[in-house]
Amino acid sequence: QVCAQLCRRPCYCPWVPPRCPRGSPLVLDGCGCCKICARRLGEPCDFLHVCDQSQGLVCDYSSASAGTGATCNFEDDEEGCEVNGRVYRDGEVFQPSCKIQCQCLDGGFNCIPLCQEDVRLPTPDCPYPRRVEIPGKCCPEWICEAQDQHLLRDARAVSPLLRFPCQEWGTEWSACSATCGVGFATRVSNQNRYCRLETQRRLCMVRPCPALPAAFPAVS
């Protein structure tokens, strides 16, 4: 309807196209009829006087309702992110599961765990801690599993490996304790023949230490 009111057919255009300022290319007007200078950022625009789309500009009518005319502005291209088939808005916080919370940011998303990643080491009153899923609860919890010492002793006598299945668990190795030369890294893991949580160490070396400068020979 707007096109029918503003656009005349056939087109009547000046013989000589306008000379545009630097940074303003020649484009077809809103009727697709005559060549005009594309409007730049912050310049007034309307249906006929279009903005420079090569710069990502569109005619922003949001300020027109405030009494001022429309101006050329960058297109509000709000990116979202898709997770498990659902699209979330930029900045929206969501929970794909009860164990993590995520936020959509610039087309991607960052997540943080909601369950504590604490470590429970064996103690005399709880020699066999085990992390298990509790029905009705989201986060796993540590329990003290009671083991029959006789069965455990018999199992060790028959085989160095435990006969019950062991669900491996461990933290990441820490940074090397030395910035140069040989140091050690630590972690907590149950990857041993008794499937018990323990602090483990291993040697590491980030880089060799620089050689000390040789002492000057004594002058006789």
Short mmCIF file of C-alpha atoms in Angstrom, two decimals:
data_model
loop_
_atom_site.label_atom_id
_atom_site.label_comp_id
_atom_site.label_asym_id
_atom_site.label_seq_id
_atom_site.Cartn_x
_atom_site.Cartn_y
_atom_site.Cartn_z
CA GLN A 1 0.00 0.00 0.00
CA VAL A 2 2.85 2.38 0.86
CA CYS A 3 4.62 1.41 -2.34
CA ALA A 4 1.49 2.16 -4.37
CA GLN A 5 1.15 5.62 -2.80
CA LEU A 6 4.79 6.75 -3.05
CA CYS A 7 6.13 4.91 -6.09
CA ARG A 8 5.23 6.20 -9.53
CA ARG A 9 5.32 4.08 -12.64
CA PRO A 10 7.05 4.44 -14.94
CA CYS A 11 10.12 5.72 -13.11
CA TYR A 12 11.18 9.32 -13.62
CA CYS A 13 14.81 9.69 -12.56
CA PRO A 14 17.32 12.50 -13.17
CA TRP A 15 19.71 11.87 -16.04
CA VAL A 16 22.75 12.40 -13.89
CA PRO A 17 22.91 10.32 -10.69
CA PRO A 18 23.69 12.27 -7.52
CA ARG A 19 27.23 12.65 -6.24
CA CYS A 20 27.41 10.93 -2.88
CA PRO A 21 29.68 11.82 0.04
CA ARG A 22 32.46 9.44 0.91
CA GLY A 23 31.16 6.29 2.53
CA SER A 24 27.70 6.60 1.04
CA PRO A 25 27.22 4.30 -1.97
CA LEU A 26 24.67 4.66 -4.74
CA VAL A 27 21.69 2.39 -4.18
CA LEU A 28 18.16 2.05 -5.50
CA ASP A 29 15.50 3.92 -3.58
CA GLY A 30 12.73 2.15 -1.72
CA CYS A 31 10.66 1.91 -4.88
CA GLY A 32 13.48 0.15 -6.68
CA CYS A 33 13.34 2.91 -9.25
CA CYS A 34 16.05 5.62 -9.05
CA LYS A 35 19.58 5.61 -7.71
CA ILE A 36 20.10 7.65 -4.57
CA CYS A 37 22.81 8.05 -1.95
CA ALA A 38 22.40 5.52 0.84
CA ARG A 39 21.79 7.14 4.20
CA ARG A 40 24.51 6.70 6.79
CA LEU A 41 24.46 6.01 10.53
CA GLY A 42 22.33 8.57 12.36
CA GLU A 43 20.96 10.18 9.20
CA PRO A 44 17.19 10.50 8.65
CA CYS A 45 15.51 7.82 6.56
CA ASP A 46 12.09 6.73 5.35
CA PHE A 47 10.58 4.31 2.86
CA LEU A 48 12.17 6.05 -0.12
CA HIS A 49 15.47 7.15 1.40
CA VAL A 50 16.98 3.83 2.43
CA CYS A 51 19.95 3.15 4.70
CA ASP A 52 23.25 1.59 3.69
CA GLN A 53 22.53 -2.11 4.09
CA SER A 54 26.15 -3.00 3.30
CA GLN A 55 27.02 -1.47 6.69
CA GLY A 56 24.27 -3.41 8.43
CA LEU A 57 22.06 -0.32 8.79
CA VAL A 58 18.27 -0.33 8.83
CA CYS A 59 15.73 2.44 9.17
CA ASP A 60 14.92 2.55 12.88
CA TYR A 61 11.36 3.79 13.50
CA SER A 62 11.52 3.31 17.28
CA SER A 63 12.39 6.96 17.82
CA ALA A 64 9.72 8.18 15.38
CA SER A 65 6.99 7.69 18.00
CA ALA A 66 8.87 10.08 20.32
CA GLY A 67 8.34 12.97 17.92
CA THR A 68 11.56 12.62 15.95
CA GLY A 69 11.85 11.04 12.55
CA ALA A 70 13.30 7.62 11.81
CA THR A 71 17.07 7.36 11.63
CA CYS A 72 19.55 4.84 10.29
CA ASN A 73 20.78 2.51 13.00
CA PHE A 74 22.47 -0.85 13.27
CA GLU A 75 20.15 -3.80 13.00
CA ASP A 76 19.35 -5.32 16.36
CA ASP A 77 20.45 -8.83 15.51
CA GLU A 78 19.96 -10.54 18.81
CA GLU A 79 21.58 -13.92 18.65
CA GLY A 80 20.22 -16.85 20.55
CA CYS A 81 21.50 -20.31 21.29
CA GLU A 82 19.93 -23.69 20.71
CA VAL A 83 20.20 -26.43 23.32
CA ASN A 84 18.45 -29.78 22.95
CA GLY A 85 16.23 -28.40 20.20
CA ARG A 86 15.10 -25.35 22.18
CA VAL A 87 16.18 -21.79 21.33
CA TYR A 88 17.02 -19.40 24.18
CA ARG A 89 17.37 -15.61 23.93
CA ASP A 90 20.71 -13.90 24.41
CA GLY A 91 21.28 -13.38 28.15
CA GLU A 92 18.59 -15.88 29.16
CA VAL A 93 19.42 -18.19 32.08
CA PHE A 94 18.19 -21.78 31.82
CA GLN A 95 18.75 -25.23 33.31
CA PRO A 96 19.12 -28.14 30.86
CA SER A 97 19.09 -30.39 33.93
CA CYS A 98 18.88 -30.00 37.68
CA LYS A 99 22.65 -30.41 37.94
CA ILE A 100 23.78 -27.46 35.81
CA GLN A 101 22.69 -23.87 35.14
CA CYS A 102 23.53 -22.15 31.85
CA GLN A 103 23.31 -18.70 30.32
CA CYS A 104 23.02 -17.91 26.62
CA LEU A 105 25.75 -15.46 25.56
CA ASP A 106 26.55 -14.23 22.03
CA GLY A 107 25.27 -17.32 20.27
CA GLY A 108 26.93 -19.74 22.71
CA PHE A 109 26.32 -20.66 26.31
CA ASN A 110 28.25 -20.98 29.58
CA CYS A 111 27.29 -23.46 32.28
CA ILE A 112 28.15 -23.88 35.95
CA PRO A 113 27.53 -27.01 38.06
CA LEU A 114 24.86 -26.79 40.76
CA CYS A 115 26.07 -29.90 42.58
CA GLN A 116 29.09 -29.61 44.87
CA GLU A 117 32.17 -31.43 43.63
CA ASP A 118 33.42 -32.15 47.13
CA VAL A 119 35.75 -35.05 47.86
CA ARG A 120 35.41 -37.32 50.88
CA LEU A 121 38.55 -39.20 51.82
CA PRO A 122 38.49 -42.44 53.79
CA THR A 123 38.45 -41.99 57.56
CA PRO A 124 38.44 -44.54 60.42
CA ASP A 125 34.70 -44.05 60.97
CA CYS A 126 34.02 -44.12 57.20
CA PRO A 127 36.66 -46.26 55.52
CA TYR A 128 34.68 -46.85 52.33
CA PRO A 129 32.97 -43.62 51.20
CA ARG A 130 31.06 -43.89 47.95
CA ARG A 131 29.24 -41.29 45.87
CA VAL A 132 25.78 -42.53 44.87
CA GLU A 133 22.60 -41.24 43.28
CA ILE A 134 19.80 -40.82 45.83
CA PRO A 135 16.22 -41.41 44.58
CA GLY A 136 14.28 -38.15 44.64
CA LYS A 137 17.42 -36.01 44.88
CA CYS A 138 19.24 -34.35 42.01
CA CYS A 139 22.81 -34.26 43.27
CA PRO A 140 24.69 -37.42 44.25
CA GLU A 141 25.72 -37.78 47.87
CA TRP A 142 28.49 -39.52 49.77
CA ILE A 143 27.57 -42.59 51.82
CA CYS A 144 29.67 -44.80 54.06
CA GLU A 145 29.36 -48.25 52.62
CA ALA A 146 29.67 -51.07 55.13
CA GLN A 147 31.99 -53.82 53.89
CA ASP A 148 32.26 -57.29 55.37
CA GLN A 149 35.91 -57.42 56.41
CA HIS A 150 36.04 -61.22 56.08
CA LEU A 151 34.73 -61.16 52.53
CA LEU A 152 37.07 -58.32 51.70
CA ARG A 153 40.06 -60.19 53.16
CA ASP A 154 39.12 -63.33 51.23
CA ALA A 155 38.75 -61.34 48.01
CA ARG A 156 42.20 -59.86 48.48
CA ALA A 157 43.67 -63.29 49.11
CA VAL A 158 42.17 -64.71 45.92
CA SER A 159 42.89 -61.74 43.70
CA PRO A 160 44.53 -58.36 44.10
CA LEU A 161 41.46 -56.83 42.44
CA LEU A 162 38.11 -56.36 44.14
CA ARG A 163 35.28 -58.45 42.81
CA PHE A 164 32.57 -55.81 43.09
CA PRO A 165 32.37 -53.31 40.19
CA CYS A 166 34.24 -50.08 40.81
CA GLN A 167 32.91 -46.86 39.30
CA GLU A 168 36.06 -44.88 38.62
CA TRP A 169 36.12 -41.29 39.88
CA GLY A 170 38.85 -38.74 40.28
CA THR A 171 39.75 -35.07 40.12
CA GLU A 172 42.00 -33.48 37.50
CA TRP A 173 45.73 -33.44 38.13
CA SER A 174 46.85 -30.25 39.83
CA ALA A 175 49.42 -27.88 38.38
CA CYS A 176 53.05 -28.89 38.77
CA SER A 177 54.52 -27.81 42.11
CA ALA A 178 57.71 -26.54 40.43
CA THR A 179 57.88 -23.95 37.67
CA CYS A 180 61.10 -25.52 36.40
CA GLY A 181 62.81 -28.81 37.07
CA VAL A 182 61.13 -31.84 38.60
CA GLY A 183 58.08 -31.30 40.79
CA PHE A 184 54.91 -33.24 41.53
CA ALA A 185 51.21 -33.01 40.73
CA THR A 186 48.41 -34.38 42.92
CA ARG A 187 44.87 -35.60 42.48
CA VAL A 188 42.22 -37.49 44.44
CA SER A 189 41.12 -40.71 42.76
CA ASN A 190 39.74 -44.18 43.46
CA GLN A 191 41.64 -45.75 40.57
CA ASN A 192 43.47 -48.34 42.66
CA ARG A 193 42.97 -52.04 43.29
CA TYR A 194 40.80 -51.40 46.36
CA CYS A 195 38.61 -48.73 44.73
CA ARG A 196 39.26 -46.38 47.65
CA LEU A 197 39.66 -42.62 47.38
CA GLU A 198 43.24 -41.59 47.99
CA THR A 199 45.55 -38.69 47.24
CA GLN A 200 47.87 -39.67 44.42
CA ARG A 201 51.08 -38.00 43.27
CA ARG A 202 53.11 -38.15 40.11
CA LEU A 203 56.32 -36.49 38.97
CA CYS A 204 56.09 -33.63 36.49
CA MET A 205 58.37 -31.11 34.83
CA VAL A 206 57.15 -27.95 33.09
CA ARG A 207 60.58 -27.13 31.66
CA PRO A 208 64.23 -27.66 32.59
CA CYS A 209 65.74 -25.09 34.92
CA PRO A 210 68.25 -22.73 33.30
CA ALA A 211 71.87 -23.66 33.88
CA LEU A 212 73.73 -21.58 36.42
CA PRO A 213 76.45 -19.35 34.97
CA ALA A 214 79.90 -20.89 35.23
CA ALA A 215 82.16 -19.33 37.82
CA PHE A 216 85.09 -17.26 36.51
CA PRO A 217 88.40 -19.15 36.76
CA ALA A 218 90.74 -17.87 39.39
CA VAL A 219 93.55 -15.68 38.06
CA SER A 220 96.98 -16.89 39.18
#
